[in-house]
């Protein structure tokens, strides 16, 4: 059977109410329809389920979906059934009779989707009957659970290596949101995928706003942020059970509907709490990382980390539970340096040296994310080997604040000299104690109050000094040793700063501009109407005993509250409204909208022409963009283009572009550091002789002796000079 593009799109509209594929979806669906194995890495919220549900709808037969969490299966099946898809599950929660009923449907070809738990798949009886079932392909969800050293390993998943042996003639499609390359290779090998079609989606979650906040008073700060999301759902992560309990009750006392979730709770209680959260009966769940994969809830509007996560990978996965519906959501990390000793204490107990070192390295990266003042999104993406093309991500605390380059050479000298004079034998806390002139036992025991730099920096707070040390670490001017008691030592660069007066600069940011955050997070829909639609949704969901997001996603209600559909045709134009849902619930929503429009006729006009922001708007940066500023900082430090490119892991042509921008903004005093004098003159003459400002003829005229980058720089320099003259 072949399926035309039009037929496929029609099916997508009918069952899901989607009008366009998301990136990657169409190619994956095509591959499955062409009977190819698939391995797809898509970030959370990327739309993995459509990739197997759509082919399941259009193919004659059943798709077997292996899914790790029994608790989730019911929601997944409910959601599919709501879309008019014939779906069921087989797992250990069912009675023998219920299972037999599902099997009968399966044999009678009355199922599009069958969800199976890995433990059920492993049973001999099930495996023996596989041949008799009309399976057309197998989809494996959360495929990384097969990886023994991954963070979600499930022994049951190892059985899945039998699939290709037991069902050799049908394709297998594996899906995961876990990003590392090693895990990907391991999954493909273990499942035994046969030359699979590979898809690796971008890990950039454009709808998420990232922010790091200095942790001063955890519970108060968490409360303060939750209050900014009245009536919305969110997750607060804490590292210990005690902290979970404490924060949850603190929030409750302060009027927030919150419940705890951690491994120490009774299974039943834990399930109830998760269910209440899923069904919007409470707004906030406070959890340890035990609360994870079970979260299919799409309308999580914020994820707050009260403590530093162990690794960037963890942070990405946990914060990624926000905004699966693609609507704006916030990821906030509360960070205090005080979290680190608590974590190293545990790392130090790890037996294996290799694992221990790895844990330290991961922690170091995580801490750098939290303390360094550069784009959070870039840092996250860089961790997964992905570069962000835009200069300003437009949706993190750093990119939305004003910044300036500050000379910290003197402060650097003070701290470096304290490190040198105390013999490079002490950690950051002690070194900062020296420069701030603290009176501690350790200081007296070491006689450090007699050092020349003792108290030389008492004009600044300890926090400010810690930040300076962090900056020096990042710039490779000081190095911190590994282990539980790391000490600061000087690098060759430090000697240049101390003895040769080499300049040190950092980018400092001021407070975030609130109006920019507002612009980037602007909800472009009628909030009053949204409230009404949401309460209809809640009522329907309660009657059906399913989570509200199964009825309609937040994004669908937002779209309604922007376009005010008042009849069936208009309602079908809303993303997420397919024909089954239209028939079932359409009129109830239309009633609410018609009434609302009668009450507030002006509101329709207000939202005319407004579409959902596909990516957040870039703020009009006041001056130079952050990445250009960073380059500027390195230029001031005297680095060459190649050195900057290497330090920043960017192409030298990118750095050249930055310099061109800086030239245009009149921030560069001389072209000499970038282009040799003789070349400069040669290029200048050529531009005149060739009577063109195009680069190609010029580079060709020199037979490649002049590079494009050099020509570009000279062109910018000359035209700036001319414009000033
Ligand atoms: P994942 O499993 O990758 O985290 P889901 O399959 O749960 O993601 O999809 C995330 C959200 O995106 C869901 O609300 C889903 O309805 C929506 N979605 C998926 N594909 C599309 C699409 N093509 N157009 C609009 N919304 C989509
Ligand atoms: Zn950013």
XYZ file of C-alpha atoms and ligand atoms in Angstrom:
753
model
C 0.000 0.000 0.000
C 1.353 3.388 -0.753
C 0.222 6.469 0.951
C 0.268 9.873 -0.636
C 1.415 12.937 1.222
C -2.071 14.359 1.042
C -3.634 11.254 2.543
C -1.122 11.325 5.355
C -1.771 14.961 6.118
C -5.490 14.386 6.054
C -5.111 11.591 8.571
C -2.985 13.849 10.765
C -5.656 16.541 10.698
C -8.460 14.117 11.336
C -6.934 12.243 14.265
C -4.699 14.862 15.843
C -5.929 18.189 14.586
C -2.374 19.140 13.562
C -1.881 21.091 10.375
C 1.879 20.866 10.012
C 4.506 18.313 10.901
C 7.065 19.259 13.487
C 10.742 18.950 12.459
C 11.642 15.340 11.776
C 8.184 13.861 12.119
C 7.390 13.474 8.448
C 10.675 11.783 7.565
C 10.307 9.355 10.456
C 6.734 8.488 9.500
C 7.834 7.992 5.883
C 10.633 5.670 6.980
C 8.264 3.534 9.035
C 5.817 3.354 6.147
C 8.704 2.281 3.915
C 9.356 -0.565 6.382
C 12.666 0.775 7.593
C 13.990 0.614 11.142
C 14.205 4.009 12.789
C 16.296 5.480 15.529
C 15.105 8.924 16.567
C 16.443 11.261 19.211
C 13.984 14.035 19.849
C 13.903 16.350 22.810
C 11.023 16.199 25.248
C 8.007 17.837 23.721
C 9.378 17.264 20.231
C 6.390 15.130 19.324
C 7.637 11.546 19.399
C 4.269 9.910 19.851
C 2.883 11.227 16.582
C 5.774 9.535 14.775
C 4.403 6.093 15.559
C 0.752 6.873 16.187
C 0.161 8.340 12.757
C 1.527 5.343 10.832
C -0.418 3.144 13.243
C -3.611 4.939 12.201
C -3.055 4.585 8.481
C -1.584 1.072 8.384
C -3.739 -1.992 8.283
C -2.821 -3.860 11.454
C -1.449 -3.021 14.875
C 1.574 -1.137 16.108
C 3.076 -2.584 19.281
C 4.400 0.150 21.549
C 6.845 -0.788 24.277
C 6.639 1.759 27.033
C 8.459 1.555 30.358
C 5.955 2.882 32.819
C 2.759 1.046 33.546
C 1.473 4.095 35.384
C 1.718 6.096 32.182
C 0.161 3.576 29.867
C -3.365 4.351 30.845
C -2.897 8.055 30.125
C -1.279 7.290 26.791
C -4.105 4.996 25.782
C -6.735 7.437 27.044
C -5.168 10.216 25.020
C -5.090 8.106 21.859
C -8.690 6.971 22.338
C -9.732 10.609 22.799
C -8.293 11.211 19.346
C -10.384 8.409 17.884
C -7.517 5.936 17.646
C -8.239 2.311 18.555
C -5.778 1.741 21.381
C -5.376 -0.584 24.347
C -2.681 -1.856 26.696
C -1.548 -5.135 28.155
C 0.182 -5.110 31.519
C 0.190 -6.627 34.971
C -2.439 -4.262 36.382
C -5.138 -6.054 34.413
C -7.130 -9.109 35.358
C -6.816 -12.242 33.249
C -10.211 -11.451 31.737
C -9.337 -7.913 30.777
C -6.194 -9.154 29.124
C -8.085 -11.809 27.214
C -10.506 -9.162 25.953
C -7.632 -7.059 24.635
C -6.072 -10.089 22.978
C -9.372 -10.893 21.271
C -9.535 -7.380 19.846
C -5.969 -7.696 18.700
C -6.608 -10.903 16.827
C -9.764 -9.454 15.276
C -7.766 -6.550 13.894
C -9.644 -4.025 15.975
C -6.584 -2.249 17.368
C -4.313 0.385 15.871
C -2.063 0.613 18.912
C -1.187 -1.897 21.577
C 0.910 -0.661 24.504
C 2.932 -3.423 26.114
C 5.160 -3.237 29.171
C 8.650 -4.732 28.758
C 8.034 -7.275 31.506
C 4.914 -8.471 29.723
C 6.789 -8.692 26.463
C 9.374 -10.915 28.165
C 6.848 -13.550 29.190
C 7.215 -16.787 27.264
C 3.509 -17.048 26.667
C 3.369 -13.614 25.077
C 6.429 -14.218 22.966
C 5.021 -17.527 21.752
C 1.825 -15.903 20.512
C 3.519 -12.947 18.805
C 3.360 -14.595 15.369
C -0.410 -14.819 15.520
C -0.941 -11.129 16.014
C -1.230 -8.690 13.105
C 1.689 -6.470 14.087
C 2.848 -4.054 11.408
C 5.709 -2.474 13.313
C 7.134 -2.038 16.803
C 7.767 1.306 18.485
C 10.057 1.441 21.511
C 9.514 4.492 23.668
C 12.219 5.741 26.051
C 14.631 3.406 24.297
C 17.567 4.574 26.435
C 16.178 2.436 29.280
C 18.020 -0.432 27.604
C 21.361 1.172 28.328
C 22.887 -0.250 31.470
C 24.972 2.755 32.371
C 22.343 5.311 31.425
C 20.363 7.113 34.099
C 17.062 5.261 33.593
C 18.235 1.696 33.111
C 15.472 -0.921 33.349
C 16.590 -4.555 33.349
C 13.341 -5.561 31.607
C 14.400 -3.565 28.590
C 17.242 -5.988 27.902
C 14.611 -8.458 26.694
C 13.832 -6.166 23.799
C 16.886 -7.418 21.938
C 14.673 -10.388 21.050
C 12.202 -8.320 19.057
C 14.074 -8.427 15.776
C 14.552 -12.161 16.141
C 10.959 -12.885 17.003
C 9.460 -10.505 14.468
C 12.074 -10.383 11.731
C 9.818 -9.061 9.009
C 8.540 -5.860 10.522
C 10.358 -2.615 11.218
C 11.340 -1.420 14.684
C 11.352 2.275 15.554
C 13.204 3.345 18.706
C 12.694 6.749 20.337
C 14.540 8.571 23.078
C 15.148 12.062 24.375
C 18.529 11.181 25.786
C 21.236 12.895 23.947
C 24.677 11.475 24.367
C 26.325 9.776 21.464
C 27.602 6.811 23.447
C 24.117 5.978 24.670
C 22.752 6.238 21.142
C 25.272 3.731 19.822
C 24.558 1.388 22.688
C 20.796 1.478 22.073
C 21.144 0.726 18.372
C 23.448 -2.189 19.083
C 21.402 -3.709 21.865
C 18.090 -3.586 20.064
C 19.819 -4.756 16.915
C 18.381 -2.106 14.618
C 19.143 -2.892 10.989
C 20.687 0.051 9.194
C 18.115 2.353 10.774
C 16.925 5.674 9.452
C 18.522 8.104 11.876
C 16.988 11.296 13.117
C 18.559 13.567 15.658
C 16.484 16.624 16.452
C 17.760 19.898 17.753
C 17.897 20.056 21.518
C 16.989 23.675 21.528
C 13.734 24.109 23.402
C 12.802 27.517 22.127
C 9.800 27.960 24.380
C 11.817 27.531 27.577
C 13.223 30.494 29.438
C 16.337 29.711 31.481
C 17.306 31.613 34.577
C 19.762 31.171 37.439
C 19.142 32.943 40.720
C 21.454 33.384 43.685
C 20.095 31.181 46.408
C 19.731 33.121 49.600
C 16.624 31.700 51.220
C 15.473 28.687 49.245
C 11.882 28.300 50.382
C 11.086 32.003 50.313
C 12.536 32.331 46.836
C 10.726 29.275 45.550
C 7.466 30.642 46.921
C 8.088 34.032 45.409
C 8.560 32.532 41.977
C 5.609 30.201 42.188
C 3.411 33.165 43.001
C 4.193 34.550 39.580
C 2.369 31.606 38.026
C -1.042 31.790 39.644
C -3.061 28.629 39.090
C -0.458 27.106 36.767
C 1.297 23.765 37.111
C 4.939 23.450 38.050
C 7.574 21.128 39.468
C 10.059 21.949 42.220
C 13.065 19.649 42.394
C 15.037 19.168 45.601
C 17.876 16.753 46.272
C 16.847 15.226 49.592
C 13.620 13.787 50.894
C 13.808 16.043 53.939
C 14.067 19.115 51.723
C 11.132 17.906 49.629
C 8.947 17.534 52.703
C 10.039 20.848 54.104
C 9.455 22.813 50.918
C 6.113 21.142 50.242
C 4.757 22.018 53.655
C 6.204 25.517 53.508
C 4.357 26.077 50.248
C 1.105 24.664 51.630
C 1.291 26.866 54.704
C 1.670 29.784 52.326
C -1.407 28.981 50.338
C 0.066 27.041 47.417
C -1.529 23.715 46.572
C 1.547 21.501 46.659
C 2.304 17.819 47.268
C 5.558 15.959 47.915
C 6.977 13.114 45.826
C 9.988 10.996 46.763
C 11.091 7.397 47.036
C 10.472 7.319 50.775
C 6.725 7.702 50.373
C 4.362 4.796 50.248
C 3.779 3.654 46.648
C 0.104 4.434 46.908
C 0.619 7.912 48.290
C 3.184 8.646 45.643
C 0.854 7.538 42.895
C -2.017 9.569 44.329
C 0.138 12.667 44.510
C 1.274 12.275 40.955
C -2.284 11.704 39.822
C -3.525 14.808 41.632
C -0.824 16.833 39.928
C -1.532 15.312 36.564
C -5.216 16.129 36.895
C -4.601 19.749 37.888
C -5.992 19.146 41.376
C -2.803 20.545 42.863
C -0.577 23.062 41.150
C 2.844 22.121 42.386
C 4.682 18.892 42.971
C 7.834 19.055 45.073
C 10.009 16.109 44.179
C 13.351 14.398 44.223
C 14.642 13.112 40.924
C 12.650 9.947 41.653
C 9.928 11.929 39.941
C 10.859 11.693 36.358
C 9.809 9.754 33.387
C 6.315 9.379 34.747
C 5.608 12.900 33.750
C 3.719 13.087 30.553
C 1.863 16.181 31.657
C 2.172 18.694 28.881
C 1.057 21.857 30.675
C 3.919 22.240 33.155
C 4.612 25.983 33.072
C 7.678 26.089 35.312
C 10.376 23.839 36.756
C 12.320 25.213 39.706
C 15.471 23.523 40.955
C 16.005 24.350 44.609
C 19.422 22.701 44.498
C 22.156 22.210 41.948
C 21.583 19.093 39.808
C 24.418 16.599 39.507
C 24.990 16.908 35.762
C 24.000 19.020 32.795
C 22.267 15.984 31.346
C 20.104 15.732 34.458
C 19.366 19.419 34.353
C 18.338 19.245 30.732
C 16.016 16.297 31.300
C 14.464 17.653 34.485
C 14.006 21.217 33.352
C 12.799 19.810 30.032
C 9.618 18.602 31.677
C 8.418 22.178 31.380
C 6.503 23.292 28.332
C 6.025 20.037 26.467
C 3.046 21.595 24.751
C 5.358 24.103 23.126
C 3.950 27.063 25.050
C 6.209 29.417 26.991
C 7.567 27.969 30.235
C 10.304 28.844 32.710
C 13.244 26.879 34.088
C 14.716 28.414 37.199
C 17.774 27.206 39.052
C 18.548 28.442 42.539
C 22.265 28.307 43.014
C 24.509 28.821 45.942
C 28.112 27.826 46.121
C 27.262 26.272 49.454
C 25.615 23.388 47.589
C 28.923 22.175 46.261
C 30.633 20.836 49.397
C 27.493 18.801 50.162
C 27.754 17.221 46.737
C 31.498 16.610 46.770
C 31.060 14.915 50.142
C 29.013 12.223 48.413
C 31.163 12.086 45.320
C 34.165 11.422 47.496
C 32.537 8.288 48.808
C 32.395 6.780 45.335
C 34.740 3.787 45.165
C 35.733 3.740 41.533
C 38.276 6.398 40.681
C 37.032 6.658 37.126
C 33.434 7.202 38.178
C 34.522 9.613 40.857
C 36.540 11.718 38.462
C 33.656 11.725 36.004
C 31.285 12.870 38.749
C 33.601 15.720 39.692
C 33.865 16.789 36.106
C 30.116 16.741 35.625
C 29.624 18.741 38.773
C 32.218 21.261 37.654
C 30.373 21.750 34.378
C 27.078 22.143 36.158
C 28.553 24.704 38.536
C 30.047 26.585 35.617
C 26.629 26.721 33.984
C 25.208 28.263 37.120
C 27.965 30.758 37.811
C 29.226 31.910 34.451
C 27.584 34.949 32.933
C 27.055 33.771 29.400
C 24.025 32.517 27.528
C 22.442 29.578 29.383
C 20.893 28.131 26.262
C 24.233 28.125 24.468
C 25.846 26.378 27.415
C 23.167 23.687 27.452
C 23.317 23.132 23.706
C 27.096 23.118 23.695
C 26.948 20.289 26.191
C 25.153 18.239 23.559
C 27.531 19.324 20.833
C 25.061 21.717 19.294
C 25.776 25.337 18.418
C 23.161 28.052 18.523
C 23.244 30.086 15.319
C 21.732 33.188 16.854
C 23.938 35.544 18.777
C 21.361 36.354 21.385
C 19.038 33.540 22.399
C 16.472 36.088 23.524
C 15.170 33.830 26.240
C 17.573 33.465 29.129
C 18.442 35.717 32.023
C 21.879 36.527 30.637
C 20.791 37.418 27.114
C 18.054 39.668 28.410
C 20.242 41.775 30.637
C 22.415 44.700 29.767
C 26.079 44.055 29.919
C 29.353 45.847 29.985
C 32.984 44.908 29.860
C 34.700 45.610 33.154
C 38.422 45.714 33.825
C 39.204 43.566 36.880
C 42.977 43.482 36.532
C 43.609 44.943 39.996
C 41.239 42.562 41.734
C 42.755 39.683 39.833
C 46.206 40.701 41.006
C 45.056 40.834 44.608
C 43.585 37.352 44.525
C 46.456 35.859 42.520
C 48.962 37.290 44.880
C 47.055 35.846 47.845
C 47.165 32.446 46.168
C 50.872 32.776 45.462
C 51.801 34.040 48.916
C 49.881 31.287 50.681
C 51.767 28.717 48.640
C 49.015 27.515 46.276
C 47.816 25.173 48.991
C 44.336 26.510 49.776
C 40.839 26.458 48.393
C 38.693 29.339 47.278
C 37.055 29.968 50.646
C 40.329 30.410 52.461
C 41.863 32.544 49.736
C 38.855 34.840 49.787
C 39.097 34.921 53.590
C 42.641 36.210 53.196
C 41.808 39.041 50.815
C 38.725 40.088 52.767
C 40.698 40.040 56.014
C 38.545 37.479 57.776
C 39.473 36.498 61.317
C 39.209 32.699 61.259
C 40.960 29.911 63.117
C 42.578 28.727 59.911
C 43.880 32.214 59.110
C 45.461 32.509 62.522
C 46.786 28.960 62.490
C 48.533 29.649 59.190
C 49.657 33.109 60.206
C 47.951 34.448 57.110
C 46.931 37.668 58.797
C 50.538 38.679 58.239
C 50.380 38.310 54.465
C 50.682 41.498 52.490
C 47.373 40.895 50.742
C 45.501 40.201 53.985
C 42.452 42.445 53.908
C 43.549 44.078 50.655
C 40.141 43.384 49.196
C 37.847 44.279 52.073
C 36.055 46.798 49.876
C 34.149 43.904 48.284
C 31.884 41.219 49.667
C 32.924 37.576 49.776
C 30.330 36.814 47.149
C 31.912 39.335 44.791
C 35.311 37.735 45.366
C 33.946 34.262 44.702
C 32.603 35.546 41.399
C 36.014 36.949 40.546
C 37.669 33.601 41.299
C 35.071 31.887 39.097
C 35.849 34.277 36.275
C 39.574 33.638 36.653
C 38.925 29.917 36.573
C 36.885 30.236 33.431
C 39.598 32.269 31.779
C 42.223 29.697 32.666
C 44.158 32.133 34.833
C 43.766 29.971 37.919
C 43.153 26.281 38.010
C 41.319 24.330 40.650
C 42.541 20.850 41.525
C 40.107 17.940 41.660
C 38.993 16.109 44.767
C 37.075 16.890 47.897
C 39.502 19.573 49.016
C 40.356 21.372 45.810
C 43.023 24.062 45.970
C 43.625 26.991 43.667
C 46.843 27.093 41.705
C 48.281 29.624 39.267
C 48.746 29.026 35.565
C 51.271 30.679 33.241
C 48.630 33.265 32.386
C 48.467 34.188 36.056
C 52.131 35.087 36.019
C 51.529 37.403 33.072
C 48.800 39.144 35.048
C 50.846 39.369 38.218
C 54.180 40.385 36.816
C 53.592 41.801 33.368
C 50.412 43.732 34.004
C 48.380 41.727 31.495
C 44.815 43.031 31.519
C 41.875 40.962 32.736
C 38.343 41.865 31.760
C 34.965 40.281 32.413
C 31.485 40.814 31.122
C 29.217 42.003 33.897
C 25.507 42.097 33.634
C 23.065 44.344 35.322
C 19.613 43.234 36.346
C 17.369 41.681 33.747
C 15.170 44.174 31.989
C 11.693 43.164 33.131
C 9.996 44.507 30.030
C 12.203 42.315 27.869
C 11.236 39.245 29.828
C 7.634 40.269 29.467
C 8.084 40.647 25.714
C 9.807 37.308 25.362
C 7.228 35.532 27.466
C 4.231 37.453 26.262
C 1.136 35.310 26.212
C -0.729 36.413 23.189
C -4.227 35.263 24.012
C -7.243 36.363 25.998
C -6.477 35.192 29.500
C -10.019 35.649 30.801
C -11.404 33.444 28.050
C -8.601 30.946 28.647
C -9.727 30.672 32.269
C -13.252 29.831 31.176
C -12.080 27.292 28.605
C -9.855 25.743 31.191
C -12.722 25.211 33.590
C -14.806 23.521 30.888
C -11.830 21.307 30.169
C -11.474 20.438 33.838
C -15.145 19.514 34.080
C -14.961 17.252 31.035
C -11.756 15.636 32.290
C -13.208 14.962 35.710
C -16.238 13.269 34.152
C -14.022 11.131 31.950
C -11.510 10.518 34.760
C -8.560 11.544 32.604
C -6.037 14.359 33.035
C -7.237 17.641 31.499
C -4.327 17.849 29.046
C -5.603 14.633 27.481
C -8.764 16.475 26.442
C -6.957 19.486 24.971
C -3.426 20.796 25.464
C -2.890 24.275 26.873
C -1.633 25.293 23.461
C -4.987 24.347 21.929
C -6.923 26.398 24.487
C -4.531 29.323 23.981
C -5.186 29.127 20.268
C -8.944 29.208 20.882
C -8.539 32.187 23.200
C -6.794 34.017 20.384
C -8.911 33.086 17.376
C -12.365 32.869 19.004
C -13.713 30.032 16.813
C -17.506 30.091 16.901
C -18.486 27.260 14.576
C -17.258 23.809 13.625
C -15.216 24.879 10.624
C -13.419 27.545 12.607
C -12.815 25.162 15.474
C -11.220 22.618 13.144
C -8.705 25.291 12.217
C -7.370 25.247 15.769
C -4.214 23.178 16.273
C -5.076 20.085 18.293
C -8.745 19.832 17.306
C -9.306 16.743 15.171
C -12.651 15.514 13.954
C -13.271 13.116 16.840
C -12.663 15.734 19.488
C -14.671 18.240 17.512
C -17.631 15.919 17.586
C -17.225 15.014 21.230
C -16.450 18.344 22.815
C -16.629 21.009 20.144
C -20.017 22.415 21.050
C -19.205 22.821 24.713
C -16.214 24.974 23.885
C -18.027 26.870 21.155
C -20.806 27.733 23.621
C -18.315 29.258 26.010
C -16.655 31.255 23.253
C -19.921 32.544 21.754
C -21.100 33.684 25.183
C -17.767 35.321 25.871
C -17.744 37.190 22.578
C -21.258 38.473 23.237
C -20.105 39.759 26.617
C -16.829 41.223 25.352
C -17.208 41.919 21.635
C -14.029 44.025 21.573
C -11.779 41.167 22.532
C -11.904 39.531 19.083
C -10.393 42.625 17.483
C -7.674 42.847 20.082
C -6.127 39.545 19.113
C -6.619 39.794 15.367
C -3.554 38.996 13.368
C -1.703 37.735 16.396
C -0.178 34.347 15.912
C 1.636 32.195 18.340
C 5.242 33.318 18.518
C 7.160 30.499 16.881
C 10.340 31.518 18.535
C 10.686 34.138 21.151
C 11.267 37.620 19.928
C 14.782 38.845 20.136
C 15.138 41.871 22.306
C 16.527 44.840 20.519
C 19.900 44.754 22.182
C 20.963 48.135 23.417
C 24.477 47.870 22.153
C 26.632 44.989 21.100
C 25.350 41.454 21.445
C 26.738 39.266 24.221
C 28.765 36.981 22.011
C 30.394 39.919 20.245
C 31.120 41.422 23.645
C 32.784 38.236 24.683
C 35.008 38.400 21.634
C 35.706 42.040 22.443
C 36.787 41.000 25.903
C 39.299 38.562 24.483
C 40.579 41.167 22.036
C 41.235 43.456 24.939
C 43.114 40.638 26.564
C 45.343 40.694 23.493
C 44.310 37.367 21.964
C 44.556 36.786 18.232
C 41.602 35.774 16.073
C 42.711 32.165 16.054
C 43.269 32.093 19.771
C 39.839 33.535 20.415
C 38.292 31.053 18.027
C 39.970 28.219 19.855
C 39.033 29.444 23.315
C 35.425 29.939 22.326
C 35.156 26.847 20.143
C 33.901 28.989 17.278
C 35.045 29.256 13.684
C 37.608 31.970 13.052
C 35.258 33.347 10.394
C 32.690 33.879 13.139
C 35.200 35.770 15.233
C 36.033 37.831 12.145
C 32.342 38.680 11.805
C 32.347 39.847 15.424
C 35.314 42.063 14.765
C 33.618 43.521 11.697
C 30.661 44.402 13.914
C 32.983 45.938 16.486
C 34.678 47.980 13.769
C 31.323 49.234 12.562
C 30.452 50.223 16.104
C 33.722 52.067 16.390
C 35.016 49.924 19.202
C 38.303 48.932 17.570
C 41.242 51.355 17.662
C 43.489 49.642 15.178
C 43.360 46.997 12.485
C 47.018 46.102 13.051
C 46.478 43.197 15.443
C 44.311 41.439 12.859
C 45.895 42.095 9.468
C 49.594 42.456 8.706
C 50.526 45.926 7.608
C 51.807 44.879 4.165
C 48.704 42.843 3.496
C 46.508 45.678 4.626
C 48.039 47.992 2.083
C 47.866 45.430 -0.659
C 44.194 44.758 -0.006
C 43.418 48.468 0.147
C 45.029 49.037 -3.236
C 43.248 46.085 -4.775
C 39.855 47.335 -3.665
C 40.604 50.626 -5.379
C 41.995 49.041 -8.547
C 39.271 46.467 -8.918
C 36.615 49.142 -8.414
C 34.485 46.760 -6.439
C 33.849 46.008 -2.823
C 33.072 42.359 -3.549
C 35.421 39.927 -1.829
C 35.632 37.136 -4.355
C 37.379 38.975 -7.211
C 39.873 40.352 -4.746
C 40.745 37.029 -3.142
C 41.033 35.474 -6.594
C 43.250 38.292 -7.822
C 45.756 37.386 -5.119
C 45.506 33.674 -5.941
C 44.386 33.057 -2.404
C 47.286 34.802 -0.687
C 44.728 37.062 0.918
C 41.983 35.240 2.780
C 38.321 36.146 2.736
C 38.499 37.000 6.409
C 41.375 39.391 5.898
C 39.644 41.055 2.989
C 36.457 41.375 4.991
C 38.242 43.019 7.893
C 40.051 45.505 5.707
C 36.866 46.367 3.833
C 35.064 47.085 7.116
C 37.969 49.133 8.400
C 38.250 51.260 5.273
C 34.555 51.927 4.997
C 34.400 52.901 8.677
C 37.251 55.335 8.199
C 35.561 56.791 5.153
C 32.275 57.225 6.972
C 34.045 59.028 9.803
C 36.031 61.240 7.470
P 7.423 13.822 23.363
O 6.917 12.431 23.615
O 8.417 13.895 22.260
O 7.871 14.526 24.588
P 4.717 14.351 22.630
O 4.552 13.299 21.628
O 4.088 14.172 23.967
O 6.243 14.691 22.818
O 4.249 15.728 21.989
C 4.418 16.929 22.695
C 3.275 17.873 22.410
O 3.343 18.354 21.088
C 1.905 17.242 22.563
O 1.074 18.170 23.216
C 1.492 16.986 21.140
O 0.091 16.997 21.037
C 2.115 18.164 20.392
N 2.420 17.892 18.985
C 3.085 16.831 18.478
N 3.203 16.931 17.130
C 2.600 18.086 16.770
C 2.386 18.755 15.515
N 2.811 18.247 14.363
N 1.708 19.929 15.537
C 1.269 20.450 16.699
N 1.433 19.872 17.907
C 2.099 18.705 17.960
Zn 20.689 33.243 26.107
